[in-house]
Tab-separated table of N, CA and C in Angstrom:
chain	number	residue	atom	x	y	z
A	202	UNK	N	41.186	183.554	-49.502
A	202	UNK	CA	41.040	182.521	-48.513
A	202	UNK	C	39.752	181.724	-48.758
A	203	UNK	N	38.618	182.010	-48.936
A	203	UNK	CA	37.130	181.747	-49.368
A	203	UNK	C	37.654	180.997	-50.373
A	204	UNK	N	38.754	181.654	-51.877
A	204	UNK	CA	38.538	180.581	-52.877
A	204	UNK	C	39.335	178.834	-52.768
A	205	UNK	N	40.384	179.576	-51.030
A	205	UNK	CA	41.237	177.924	-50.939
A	205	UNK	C	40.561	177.394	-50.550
A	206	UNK	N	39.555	177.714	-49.368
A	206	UNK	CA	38.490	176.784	-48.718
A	206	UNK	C	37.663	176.339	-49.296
A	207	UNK	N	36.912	176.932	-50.338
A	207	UNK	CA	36.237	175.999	-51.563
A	207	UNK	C	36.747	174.957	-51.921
A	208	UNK	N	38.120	175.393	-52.683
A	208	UNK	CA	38.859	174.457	-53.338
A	208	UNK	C	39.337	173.207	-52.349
A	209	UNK	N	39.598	173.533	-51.282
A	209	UNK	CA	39.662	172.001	-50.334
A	209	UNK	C	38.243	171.534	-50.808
A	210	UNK	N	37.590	172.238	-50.166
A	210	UNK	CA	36.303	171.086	-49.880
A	210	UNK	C	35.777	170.293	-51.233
A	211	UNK	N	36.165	170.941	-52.221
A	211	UNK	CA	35.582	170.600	-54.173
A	211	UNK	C	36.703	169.254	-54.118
A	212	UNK	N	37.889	169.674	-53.807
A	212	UNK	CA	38.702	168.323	-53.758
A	212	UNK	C	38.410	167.326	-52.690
A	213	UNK	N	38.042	167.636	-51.735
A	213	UNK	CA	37.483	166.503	-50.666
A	213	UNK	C	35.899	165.940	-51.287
A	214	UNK	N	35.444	166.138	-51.969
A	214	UNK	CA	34.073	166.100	-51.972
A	214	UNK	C	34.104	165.218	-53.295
A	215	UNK	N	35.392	165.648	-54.233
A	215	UNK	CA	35.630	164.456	-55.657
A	215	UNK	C	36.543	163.756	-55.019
A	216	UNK	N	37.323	163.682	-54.393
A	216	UNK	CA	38.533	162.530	-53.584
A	216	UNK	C	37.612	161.367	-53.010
A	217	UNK	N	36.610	161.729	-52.333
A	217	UNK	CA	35.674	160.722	-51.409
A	217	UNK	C	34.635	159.815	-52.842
A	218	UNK	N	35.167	158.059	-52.262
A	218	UNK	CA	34.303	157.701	-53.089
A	218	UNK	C	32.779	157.083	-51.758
A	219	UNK	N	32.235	157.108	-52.679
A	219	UNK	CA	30.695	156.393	-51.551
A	219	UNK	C	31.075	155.022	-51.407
A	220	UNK	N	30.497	154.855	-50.441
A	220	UNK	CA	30.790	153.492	-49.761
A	220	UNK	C	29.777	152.371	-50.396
A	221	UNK	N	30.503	151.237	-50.705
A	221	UNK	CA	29.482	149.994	-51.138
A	221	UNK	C	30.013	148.835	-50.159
A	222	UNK	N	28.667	148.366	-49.628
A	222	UNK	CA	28.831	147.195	-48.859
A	222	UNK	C	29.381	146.030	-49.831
A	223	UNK	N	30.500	144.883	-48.915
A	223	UNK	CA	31.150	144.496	-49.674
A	223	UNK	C	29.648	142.838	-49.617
A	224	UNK	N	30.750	142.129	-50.700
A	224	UNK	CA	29.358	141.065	-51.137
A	224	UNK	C	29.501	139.981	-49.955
A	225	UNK	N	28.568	139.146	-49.299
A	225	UNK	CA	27.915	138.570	-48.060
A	225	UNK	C	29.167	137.396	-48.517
A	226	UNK	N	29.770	137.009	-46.680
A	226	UNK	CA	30.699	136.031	-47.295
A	226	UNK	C	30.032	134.946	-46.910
A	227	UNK	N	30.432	133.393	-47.379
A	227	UNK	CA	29.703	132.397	-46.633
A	227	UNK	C	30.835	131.258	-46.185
A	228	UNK	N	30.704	131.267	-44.868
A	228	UNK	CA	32.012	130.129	-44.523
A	228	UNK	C	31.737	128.584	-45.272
A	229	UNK	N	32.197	127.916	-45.782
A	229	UNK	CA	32.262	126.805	-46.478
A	229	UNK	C	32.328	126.067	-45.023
A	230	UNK	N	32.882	126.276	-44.125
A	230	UNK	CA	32.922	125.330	-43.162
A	230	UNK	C	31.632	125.087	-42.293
A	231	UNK	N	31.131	125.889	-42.252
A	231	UNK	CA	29.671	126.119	-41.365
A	231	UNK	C	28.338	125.081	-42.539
A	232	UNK	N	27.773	123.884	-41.234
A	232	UNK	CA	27.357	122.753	-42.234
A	232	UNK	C	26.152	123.180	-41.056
A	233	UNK	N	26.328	123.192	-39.419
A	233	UNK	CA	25.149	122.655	-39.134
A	233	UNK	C	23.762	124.118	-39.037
A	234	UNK	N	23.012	122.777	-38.604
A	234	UNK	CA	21.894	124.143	-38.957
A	234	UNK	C	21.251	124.280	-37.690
A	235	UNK	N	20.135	125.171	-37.216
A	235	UNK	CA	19.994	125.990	-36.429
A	235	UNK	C	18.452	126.587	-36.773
A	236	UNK	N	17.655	126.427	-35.420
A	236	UNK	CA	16.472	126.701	-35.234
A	236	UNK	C	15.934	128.663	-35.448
A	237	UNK	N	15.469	128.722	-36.724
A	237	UNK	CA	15.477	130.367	-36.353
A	237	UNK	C	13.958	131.171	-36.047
A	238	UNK	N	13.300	130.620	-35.514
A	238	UNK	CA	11.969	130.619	-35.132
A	238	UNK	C	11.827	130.493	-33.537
A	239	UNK	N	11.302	131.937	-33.159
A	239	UNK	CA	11.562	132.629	-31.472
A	239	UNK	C	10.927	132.364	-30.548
A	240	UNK	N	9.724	131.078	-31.140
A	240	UNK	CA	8.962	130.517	-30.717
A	240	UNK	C	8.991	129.161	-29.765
A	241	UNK	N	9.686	128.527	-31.180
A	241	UNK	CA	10.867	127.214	-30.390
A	241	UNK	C	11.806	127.287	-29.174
A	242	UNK	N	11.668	126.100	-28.692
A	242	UNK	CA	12.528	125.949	-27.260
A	242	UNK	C	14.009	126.105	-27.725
A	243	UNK	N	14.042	125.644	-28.958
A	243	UNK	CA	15.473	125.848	-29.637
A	243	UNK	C	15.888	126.526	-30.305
A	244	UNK	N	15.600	127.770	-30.116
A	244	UNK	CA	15.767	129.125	-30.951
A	244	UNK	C	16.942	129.303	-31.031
A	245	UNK	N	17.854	129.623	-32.247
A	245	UNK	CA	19.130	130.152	-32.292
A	245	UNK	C	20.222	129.095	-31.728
A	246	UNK	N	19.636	127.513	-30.950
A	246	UNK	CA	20.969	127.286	-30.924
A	246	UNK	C	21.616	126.623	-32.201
A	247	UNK	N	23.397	126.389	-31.990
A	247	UNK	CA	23.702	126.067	-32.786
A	247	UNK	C	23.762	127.225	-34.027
A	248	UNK	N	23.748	128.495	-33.446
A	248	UNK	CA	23.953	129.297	-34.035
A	248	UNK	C	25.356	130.203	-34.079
A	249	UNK	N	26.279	130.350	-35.092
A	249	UNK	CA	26.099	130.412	-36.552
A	249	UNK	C	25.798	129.229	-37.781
A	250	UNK	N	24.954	129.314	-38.066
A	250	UNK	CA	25.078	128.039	-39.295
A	250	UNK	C	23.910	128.563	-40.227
A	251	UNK	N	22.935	127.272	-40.628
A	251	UNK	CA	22.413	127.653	-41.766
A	251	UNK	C	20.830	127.407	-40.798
A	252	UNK	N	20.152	128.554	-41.509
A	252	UNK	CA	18.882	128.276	-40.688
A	252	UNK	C	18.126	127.484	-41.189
A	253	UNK	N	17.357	126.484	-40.462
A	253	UNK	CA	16.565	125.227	-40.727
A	253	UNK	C	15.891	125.107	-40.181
A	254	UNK	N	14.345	125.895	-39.888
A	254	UNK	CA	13.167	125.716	-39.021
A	254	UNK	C	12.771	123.801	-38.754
A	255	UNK	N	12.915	123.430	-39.691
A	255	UNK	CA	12.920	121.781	-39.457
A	255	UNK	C	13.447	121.300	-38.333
A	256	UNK	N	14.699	121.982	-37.739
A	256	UNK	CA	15.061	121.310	-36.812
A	256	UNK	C	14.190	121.638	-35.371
A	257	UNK	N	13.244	123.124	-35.553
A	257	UNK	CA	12.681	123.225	-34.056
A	257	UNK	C	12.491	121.990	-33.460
A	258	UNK	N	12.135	122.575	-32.066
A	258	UNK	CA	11.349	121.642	-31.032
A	258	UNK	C	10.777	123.010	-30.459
A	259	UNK	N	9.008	122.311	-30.835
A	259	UNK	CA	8.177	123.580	-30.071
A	259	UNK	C	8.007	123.734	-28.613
A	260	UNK	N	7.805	123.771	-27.878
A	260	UNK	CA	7.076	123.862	-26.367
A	260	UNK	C	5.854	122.023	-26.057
A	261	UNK	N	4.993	122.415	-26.690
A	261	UNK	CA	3.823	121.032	-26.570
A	261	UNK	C	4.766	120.036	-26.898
A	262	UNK	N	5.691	120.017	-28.113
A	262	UNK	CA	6.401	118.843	-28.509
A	262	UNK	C	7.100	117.982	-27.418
A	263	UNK	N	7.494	118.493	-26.544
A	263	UNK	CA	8.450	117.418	-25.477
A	263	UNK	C	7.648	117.032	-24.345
A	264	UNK	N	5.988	117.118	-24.667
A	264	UNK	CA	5.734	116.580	-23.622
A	264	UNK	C	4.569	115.270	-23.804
A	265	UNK	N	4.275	115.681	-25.167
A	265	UNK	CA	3.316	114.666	-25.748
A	265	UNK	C	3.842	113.114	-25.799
A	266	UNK	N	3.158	112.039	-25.505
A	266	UNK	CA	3.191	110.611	-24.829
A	266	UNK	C	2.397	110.110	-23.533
A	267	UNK	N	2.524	108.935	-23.499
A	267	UNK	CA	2.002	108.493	-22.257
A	267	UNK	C	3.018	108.396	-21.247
A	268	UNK	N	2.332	108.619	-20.055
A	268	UNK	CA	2.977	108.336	-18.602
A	268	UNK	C	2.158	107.888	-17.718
A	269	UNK	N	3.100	107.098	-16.472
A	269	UNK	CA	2.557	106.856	-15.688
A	269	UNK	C	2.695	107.538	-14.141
A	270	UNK	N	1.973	107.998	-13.792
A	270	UNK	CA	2.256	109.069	-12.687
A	270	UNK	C	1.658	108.778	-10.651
A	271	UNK	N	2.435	109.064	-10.576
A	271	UNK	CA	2.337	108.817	-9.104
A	271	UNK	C	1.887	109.618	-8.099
A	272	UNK	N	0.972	109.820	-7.776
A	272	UNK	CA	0.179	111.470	-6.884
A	272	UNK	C	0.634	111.231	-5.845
A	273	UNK	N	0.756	112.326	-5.172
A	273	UNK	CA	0.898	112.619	-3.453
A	273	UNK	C	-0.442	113.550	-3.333
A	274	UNK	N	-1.142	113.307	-2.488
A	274	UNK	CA	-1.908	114.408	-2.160
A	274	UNK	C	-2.004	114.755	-0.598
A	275	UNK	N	-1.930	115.826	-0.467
A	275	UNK	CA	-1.669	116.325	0.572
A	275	UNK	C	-2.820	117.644	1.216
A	276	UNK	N	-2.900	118.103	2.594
A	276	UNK	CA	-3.660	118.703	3.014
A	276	UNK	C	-3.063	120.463	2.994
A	277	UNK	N	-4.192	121.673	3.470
A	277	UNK	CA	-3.419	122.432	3.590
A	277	UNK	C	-2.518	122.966	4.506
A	278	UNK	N	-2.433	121.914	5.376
A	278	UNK	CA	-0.934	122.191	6.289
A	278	UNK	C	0.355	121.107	5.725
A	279	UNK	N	0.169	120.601	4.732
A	279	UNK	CA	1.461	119.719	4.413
A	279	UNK	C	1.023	118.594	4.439
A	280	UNK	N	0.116	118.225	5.019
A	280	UNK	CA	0.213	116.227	5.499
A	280	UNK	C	-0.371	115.728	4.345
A	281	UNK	N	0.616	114.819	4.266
A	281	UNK	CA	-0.191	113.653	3.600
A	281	UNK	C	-0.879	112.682	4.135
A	282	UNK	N	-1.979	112.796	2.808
A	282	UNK	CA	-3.367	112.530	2.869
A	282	UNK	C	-3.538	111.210	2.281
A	283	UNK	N	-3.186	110.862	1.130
A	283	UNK	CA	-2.908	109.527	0.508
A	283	UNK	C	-2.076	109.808	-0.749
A	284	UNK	N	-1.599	108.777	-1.244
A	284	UNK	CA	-1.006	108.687	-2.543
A	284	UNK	C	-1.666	107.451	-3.147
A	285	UNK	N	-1.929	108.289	-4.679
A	285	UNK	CA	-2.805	107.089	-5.951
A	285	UNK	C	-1.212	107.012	-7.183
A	286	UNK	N	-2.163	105.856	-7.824
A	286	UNK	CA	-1.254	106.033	-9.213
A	286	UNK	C	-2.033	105.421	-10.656
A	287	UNK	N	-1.813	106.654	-11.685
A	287	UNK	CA	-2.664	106.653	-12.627
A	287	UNK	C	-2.205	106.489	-14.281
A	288	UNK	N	-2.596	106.169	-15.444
A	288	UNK	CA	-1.865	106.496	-16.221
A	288	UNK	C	-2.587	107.585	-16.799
A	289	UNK	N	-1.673	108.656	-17.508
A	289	UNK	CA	-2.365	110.157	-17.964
A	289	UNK	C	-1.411	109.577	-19.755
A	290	UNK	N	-1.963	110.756	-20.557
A	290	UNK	CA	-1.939	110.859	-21.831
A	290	UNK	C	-1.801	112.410	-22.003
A	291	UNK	N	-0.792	113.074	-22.519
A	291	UNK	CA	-0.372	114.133	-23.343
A	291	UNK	C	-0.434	114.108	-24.872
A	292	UNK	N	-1.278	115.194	-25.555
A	292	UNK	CA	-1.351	115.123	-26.746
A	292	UNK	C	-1.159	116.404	-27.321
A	293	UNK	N	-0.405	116.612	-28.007
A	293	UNK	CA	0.118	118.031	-28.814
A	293	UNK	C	-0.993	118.647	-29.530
A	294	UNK	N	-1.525	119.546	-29.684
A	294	UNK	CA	-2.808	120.263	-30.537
A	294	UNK	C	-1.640	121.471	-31.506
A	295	UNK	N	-1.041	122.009	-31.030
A	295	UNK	CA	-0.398	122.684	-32.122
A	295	UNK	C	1.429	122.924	-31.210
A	296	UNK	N	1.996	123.800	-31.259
A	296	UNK	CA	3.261	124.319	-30.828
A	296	UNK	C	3.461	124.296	-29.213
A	297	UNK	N	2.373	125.370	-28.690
A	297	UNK	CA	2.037	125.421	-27.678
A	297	UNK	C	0.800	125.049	-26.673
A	298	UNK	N	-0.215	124.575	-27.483
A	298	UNK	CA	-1.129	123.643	-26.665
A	298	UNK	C	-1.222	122.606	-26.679
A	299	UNK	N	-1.835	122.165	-25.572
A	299	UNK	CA	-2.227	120.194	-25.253
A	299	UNK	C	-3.052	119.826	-24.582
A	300	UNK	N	-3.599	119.178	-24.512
A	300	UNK	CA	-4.760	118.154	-23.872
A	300	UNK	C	-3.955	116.939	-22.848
A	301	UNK	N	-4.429	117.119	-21.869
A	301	UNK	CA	-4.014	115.912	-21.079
A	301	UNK	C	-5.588	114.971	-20.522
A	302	UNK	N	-5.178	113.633	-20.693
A	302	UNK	CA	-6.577	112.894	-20.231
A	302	UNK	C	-5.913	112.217	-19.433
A	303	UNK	N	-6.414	110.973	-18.404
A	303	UNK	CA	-6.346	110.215	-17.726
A	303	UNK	C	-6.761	110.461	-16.626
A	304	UNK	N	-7.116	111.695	-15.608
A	304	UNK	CA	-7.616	111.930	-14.540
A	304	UNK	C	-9.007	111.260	-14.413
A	305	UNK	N	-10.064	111.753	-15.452
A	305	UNK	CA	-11.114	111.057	-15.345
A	305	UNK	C	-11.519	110.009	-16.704
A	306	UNK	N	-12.689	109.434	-16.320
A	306	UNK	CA	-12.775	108.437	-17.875
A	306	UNK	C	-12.292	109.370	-18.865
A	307	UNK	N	-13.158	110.442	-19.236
A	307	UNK	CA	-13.209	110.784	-20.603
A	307	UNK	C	-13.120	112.315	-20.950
A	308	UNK	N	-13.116	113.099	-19.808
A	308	UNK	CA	-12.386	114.579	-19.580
A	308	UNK	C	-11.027	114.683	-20.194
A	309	UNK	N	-10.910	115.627	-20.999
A	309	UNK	CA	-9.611	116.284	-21.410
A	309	UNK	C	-8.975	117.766	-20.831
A	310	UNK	N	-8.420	117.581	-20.298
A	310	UNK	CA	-8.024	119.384	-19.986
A	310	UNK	C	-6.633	119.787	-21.028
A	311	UNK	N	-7.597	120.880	-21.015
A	311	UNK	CA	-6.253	121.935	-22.208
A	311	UNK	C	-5.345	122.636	-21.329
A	312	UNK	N	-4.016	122.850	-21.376
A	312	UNK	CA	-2.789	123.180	-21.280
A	312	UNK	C	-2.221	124.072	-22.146
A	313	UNK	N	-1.259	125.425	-21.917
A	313	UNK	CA	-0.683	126.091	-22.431
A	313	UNK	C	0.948	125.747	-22.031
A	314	UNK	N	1.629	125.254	-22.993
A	314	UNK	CA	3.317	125.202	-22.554
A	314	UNK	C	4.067	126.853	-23.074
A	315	UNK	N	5.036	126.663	-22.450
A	315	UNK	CA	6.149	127.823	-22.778
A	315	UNK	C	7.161	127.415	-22.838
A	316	UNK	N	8.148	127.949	-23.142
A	316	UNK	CA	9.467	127.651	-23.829
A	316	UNK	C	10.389	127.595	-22.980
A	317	UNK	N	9.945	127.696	-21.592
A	317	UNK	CA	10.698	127.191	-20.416
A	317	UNK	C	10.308	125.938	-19.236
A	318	UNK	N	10.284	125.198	-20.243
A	318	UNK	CA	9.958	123.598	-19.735
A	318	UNK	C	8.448	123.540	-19.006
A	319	UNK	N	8.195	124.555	-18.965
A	319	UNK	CA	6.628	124.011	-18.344
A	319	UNK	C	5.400	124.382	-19.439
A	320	UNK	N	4.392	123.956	-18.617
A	320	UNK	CA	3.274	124.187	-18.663
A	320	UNK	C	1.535	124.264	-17.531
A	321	UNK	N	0.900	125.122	-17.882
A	321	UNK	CA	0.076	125.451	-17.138
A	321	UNK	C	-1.709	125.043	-17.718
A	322	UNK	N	-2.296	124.552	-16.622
A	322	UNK	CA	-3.627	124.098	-17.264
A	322	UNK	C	-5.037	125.030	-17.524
A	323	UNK	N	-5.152	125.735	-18.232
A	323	UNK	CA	-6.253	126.338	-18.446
A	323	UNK	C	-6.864	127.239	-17.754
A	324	UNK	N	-6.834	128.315	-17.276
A	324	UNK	CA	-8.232	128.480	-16.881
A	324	UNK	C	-9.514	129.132	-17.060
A	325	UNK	N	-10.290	127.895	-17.098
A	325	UNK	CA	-11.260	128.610	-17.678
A	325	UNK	C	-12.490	129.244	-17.140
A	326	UNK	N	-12.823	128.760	-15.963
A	326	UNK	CA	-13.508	129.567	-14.649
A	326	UNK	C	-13.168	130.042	-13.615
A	327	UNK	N	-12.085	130.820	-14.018
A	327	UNK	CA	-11.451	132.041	-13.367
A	327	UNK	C	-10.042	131.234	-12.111
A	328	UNK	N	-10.477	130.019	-11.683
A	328	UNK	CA	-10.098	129.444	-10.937
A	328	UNK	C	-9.462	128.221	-11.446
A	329	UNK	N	-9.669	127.323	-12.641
A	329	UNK	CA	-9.222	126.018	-13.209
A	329	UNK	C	-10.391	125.796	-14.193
A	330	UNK	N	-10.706	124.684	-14.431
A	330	UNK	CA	-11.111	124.115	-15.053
A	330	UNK	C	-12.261	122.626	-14.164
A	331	UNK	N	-13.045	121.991	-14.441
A	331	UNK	CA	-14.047	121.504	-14.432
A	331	UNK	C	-13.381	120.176	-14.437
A	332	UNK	N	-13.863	119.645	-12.453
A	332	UNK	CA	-12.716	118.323	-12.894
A	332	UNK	C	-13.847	117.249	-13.184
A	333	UNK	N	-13.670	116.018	-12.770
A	333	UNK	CA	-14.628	114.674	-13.074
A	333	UNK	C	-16.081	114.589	-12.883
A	334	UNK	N	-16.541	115.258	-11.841
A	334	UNK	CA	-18.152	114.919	-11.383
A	334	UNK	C	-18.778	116.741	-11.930
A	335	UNK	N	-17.861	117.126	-12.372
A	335	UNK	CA	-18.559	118.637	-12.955
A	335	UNK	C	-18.833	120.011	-11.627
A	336	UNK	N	-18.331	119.274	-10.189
A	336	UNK	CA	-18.555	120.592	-9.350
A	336	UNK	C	-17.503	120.824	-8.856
A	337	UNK	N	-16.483	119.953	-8.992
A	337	UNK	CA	-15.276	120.451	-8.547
A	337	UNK	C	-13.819	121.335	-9.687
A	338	UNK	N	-12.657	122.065	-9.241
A	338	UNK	CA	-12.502	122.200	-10.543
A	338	UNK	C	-10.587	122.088	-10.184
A	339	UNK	N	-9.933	121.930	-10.963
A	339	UNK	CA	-8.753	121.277	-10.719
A	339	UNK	C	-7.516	122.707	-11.557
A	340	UNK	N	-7.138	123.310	-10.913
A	340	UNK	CA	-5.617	123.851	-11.369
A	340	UNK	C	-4.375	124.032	-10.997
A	341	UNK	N	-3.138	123.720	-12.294
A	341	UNK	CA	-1.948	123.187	-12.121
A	341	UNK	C	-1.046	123.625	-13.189
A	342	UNK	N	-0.062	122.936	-12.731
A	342	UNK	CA	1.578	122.910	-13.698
A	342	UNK	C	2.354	121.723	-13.728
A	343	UNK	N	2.691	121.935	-14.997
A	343	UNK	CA	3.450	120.628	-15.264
A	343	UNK	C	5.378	121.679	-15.733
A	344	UNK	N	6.163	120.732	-15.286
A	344	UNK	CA	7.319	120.815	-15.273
A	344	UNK	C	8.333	119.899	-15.450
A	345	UNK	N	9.240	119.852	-16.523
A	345	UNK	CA	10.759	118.943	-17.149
A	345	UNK	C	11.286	119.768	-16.587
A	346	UNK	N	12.939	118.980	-16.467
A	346	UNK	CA	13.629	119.537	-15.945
A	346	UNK	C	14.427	120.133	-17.674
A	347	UNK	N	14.403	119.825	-18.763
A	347	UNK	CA	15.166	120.601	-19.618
A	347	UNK	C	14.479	119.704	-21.145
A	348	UNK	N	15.058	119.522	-22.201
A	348	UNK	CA	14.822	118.987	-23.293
A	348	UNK	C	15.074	118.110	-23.217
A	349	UNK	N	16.666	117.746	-23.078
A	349	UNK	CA	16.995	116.317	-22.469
A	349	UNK	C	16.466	115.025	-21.808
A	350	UNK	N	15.627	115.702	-21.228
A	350	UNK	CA	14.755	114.611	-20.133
A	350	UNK	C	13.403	114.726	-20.439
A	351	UNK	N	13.376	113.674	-21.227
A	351	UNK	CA	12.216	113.172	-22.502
A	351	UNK	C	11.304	112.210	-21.493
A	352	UNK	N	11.511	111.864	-20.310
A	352	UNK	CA	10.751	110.370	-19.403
A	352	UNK	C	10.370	110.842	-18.204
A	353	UNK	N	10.818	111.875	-17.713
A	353	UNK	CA	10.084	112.641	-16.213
A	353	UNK	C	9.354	113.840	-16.756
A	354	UNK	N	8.294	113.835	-15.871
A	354	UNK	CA	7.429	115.279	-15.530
A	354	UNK	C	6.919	115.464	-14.360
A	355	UNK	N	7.119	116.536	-13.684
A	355	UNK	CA	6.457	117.181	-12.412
A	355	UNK	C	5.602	117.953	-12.361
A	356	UNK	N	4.425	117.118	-11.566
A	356	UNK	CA	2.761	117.795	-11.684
A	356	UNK	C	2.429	117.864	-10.635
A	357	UNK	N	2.001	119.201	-10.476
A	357	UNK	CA	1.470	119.866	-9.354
A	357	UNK	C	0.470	120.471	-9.540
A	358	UNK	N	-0.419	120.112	-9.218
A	358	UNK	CA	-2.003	120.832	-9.173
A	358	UNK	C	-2.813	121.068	-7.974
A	359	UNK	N	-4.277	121.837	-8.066
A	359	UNK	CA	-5.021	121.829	-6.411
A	359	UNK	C	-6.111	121.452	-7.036
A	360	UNK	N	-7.233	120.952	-6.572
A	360	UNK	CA	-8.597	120.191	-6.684
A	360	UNK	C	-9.238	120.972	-5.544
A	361	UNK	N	-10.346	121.767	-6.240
A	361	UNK	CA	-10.943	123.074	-5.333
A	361	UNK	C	-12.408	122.239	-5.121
A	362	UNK	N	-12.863	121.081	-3.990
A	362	UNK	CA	-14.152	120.687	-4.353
A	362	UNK	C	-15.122	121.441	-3.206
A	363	UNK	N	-16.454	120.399	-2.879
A	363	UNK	CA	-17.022	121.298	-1.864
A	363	UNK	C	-16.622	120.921	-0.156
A	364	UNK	N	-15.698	120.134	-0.443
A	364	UNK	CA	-15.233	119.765	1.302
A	364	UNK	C	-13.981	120.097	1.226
A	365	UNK	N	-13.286	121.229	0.596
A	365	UNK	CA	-12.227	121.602	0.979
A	365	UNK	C	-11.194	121.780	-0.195
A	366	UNK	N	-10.014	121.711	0.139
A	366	UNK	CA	-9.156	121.798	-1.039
A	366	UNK	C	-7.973	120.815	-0.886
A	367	UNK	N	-7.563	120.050	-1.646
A	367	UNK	CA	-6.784	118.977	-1.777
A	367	UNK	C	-4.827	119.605	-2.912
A	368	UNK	N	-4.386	119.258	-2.500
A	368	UNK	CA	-3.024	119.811	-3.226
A	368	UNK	C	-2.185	118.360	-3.877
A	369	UNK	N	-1.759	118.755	-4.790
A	369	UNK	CA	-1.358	117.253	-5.250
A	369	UNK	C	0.005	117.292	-6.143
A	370	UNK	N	1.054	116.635	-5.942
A	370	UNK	CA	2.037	116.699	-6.420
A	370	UNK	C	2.762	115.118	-6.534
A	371	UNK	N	3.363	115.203	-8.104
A	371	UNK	CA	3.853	113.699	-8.467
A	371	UNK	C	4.745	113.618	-9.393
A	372	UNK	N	5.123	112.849	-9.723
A	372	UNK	CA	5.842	112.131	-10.594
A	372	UNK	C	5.493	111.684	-11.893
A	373	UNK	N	5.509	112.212	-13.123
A	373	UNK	CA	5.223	110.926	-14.187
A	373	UNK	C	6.348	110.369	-15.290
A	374	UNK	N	6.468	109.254	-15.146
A	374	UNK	CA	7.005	108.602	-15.933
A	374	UNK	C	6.428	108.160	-17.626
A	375	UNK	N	7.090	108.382	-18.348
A	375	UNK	CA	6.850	107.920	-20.040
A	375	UNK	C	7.251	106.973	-20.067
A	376	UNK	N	6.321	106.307	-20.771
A	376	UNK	CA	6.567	105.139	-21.303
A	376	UNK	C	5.985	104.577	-22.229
């Protein structure tokens, strides 16, 4: 009995061949290409195809241009307080950072975007950032509604000065 059970297994063991993966197929039909970098807002779509980091769109990328923006500012029970209107400037520094100017002459504030339509402004003294006259200090978010919508942004920020705190929310238009 020992020598049939050998003998199976000697024949199962030369019967079995090893397995080879078969060779990578490639659809001839599959042309478009597709963002493969996890970084991009456009990661993977348009996926299956051929990967083409060229096609990303980073985060900073959809927001860099000029606009013109429309403030509401308001108190901390809701009321409005006045509304201004300014033109601001977005400028891309790499994937995910940016500089926005126009609040004051010649102040820039840095911005971090993410890959879900917004972005957030800095902070760098625990609280915002350092607005126009140097004692007050200003922090916020900016928000698209998707990729698509290349001409609106929604900005919402607070201005922490020494008579209080101001809240501010608007509109900007590209142009």
């Amino acid at each position: 009995m020992r020598n049939g059970l050998l003998f199976i297994l000697l024949l199962t063991a030369l019967a079995c061949k090893r397995y080879k993966d078969p060779a990578p197929f490639t659809d001839s039909r599959i042309k478009n290409k597709y963002c493969n970098d996890p970084a991009a807002i456009n990661y993977n779509w348009d996926f299956p195809g051929i990967p083409d980091n060229s096609v990303c769109i980073y985060p900073a990328q959809i927001y860099q241009g000029s606009y013109f923006y429309r403030d509401s500012i308001f108190n901390a029970a809701g009321t409005l307080l006045a509304q201004d209107s300014f033109n601001i400037s977005i400028i891309q520094i790499d994937s995910t950072h940016l500089t926005i100017s126009g609040f004051c002459d010649t102040t820039k504030y840095t911005a971090r975007a993410t890959r879900y339509y917004t972005f957030t402004l800095d902070s760098l003294l625990g609280n915002g950032q350092l607005y126009c006259n140097n004692k007050d200090t200003i922090a916020g978010k900016g928000i698209k509604n998707g990729i698509g919508d290349t001409s609106f942004l929604k900005l919402i920020y607070t201005l922490q000065t020494d008579t209080g705190v101001s809240y501010h929310s608007g509109t900007a238009t590209k142009f």
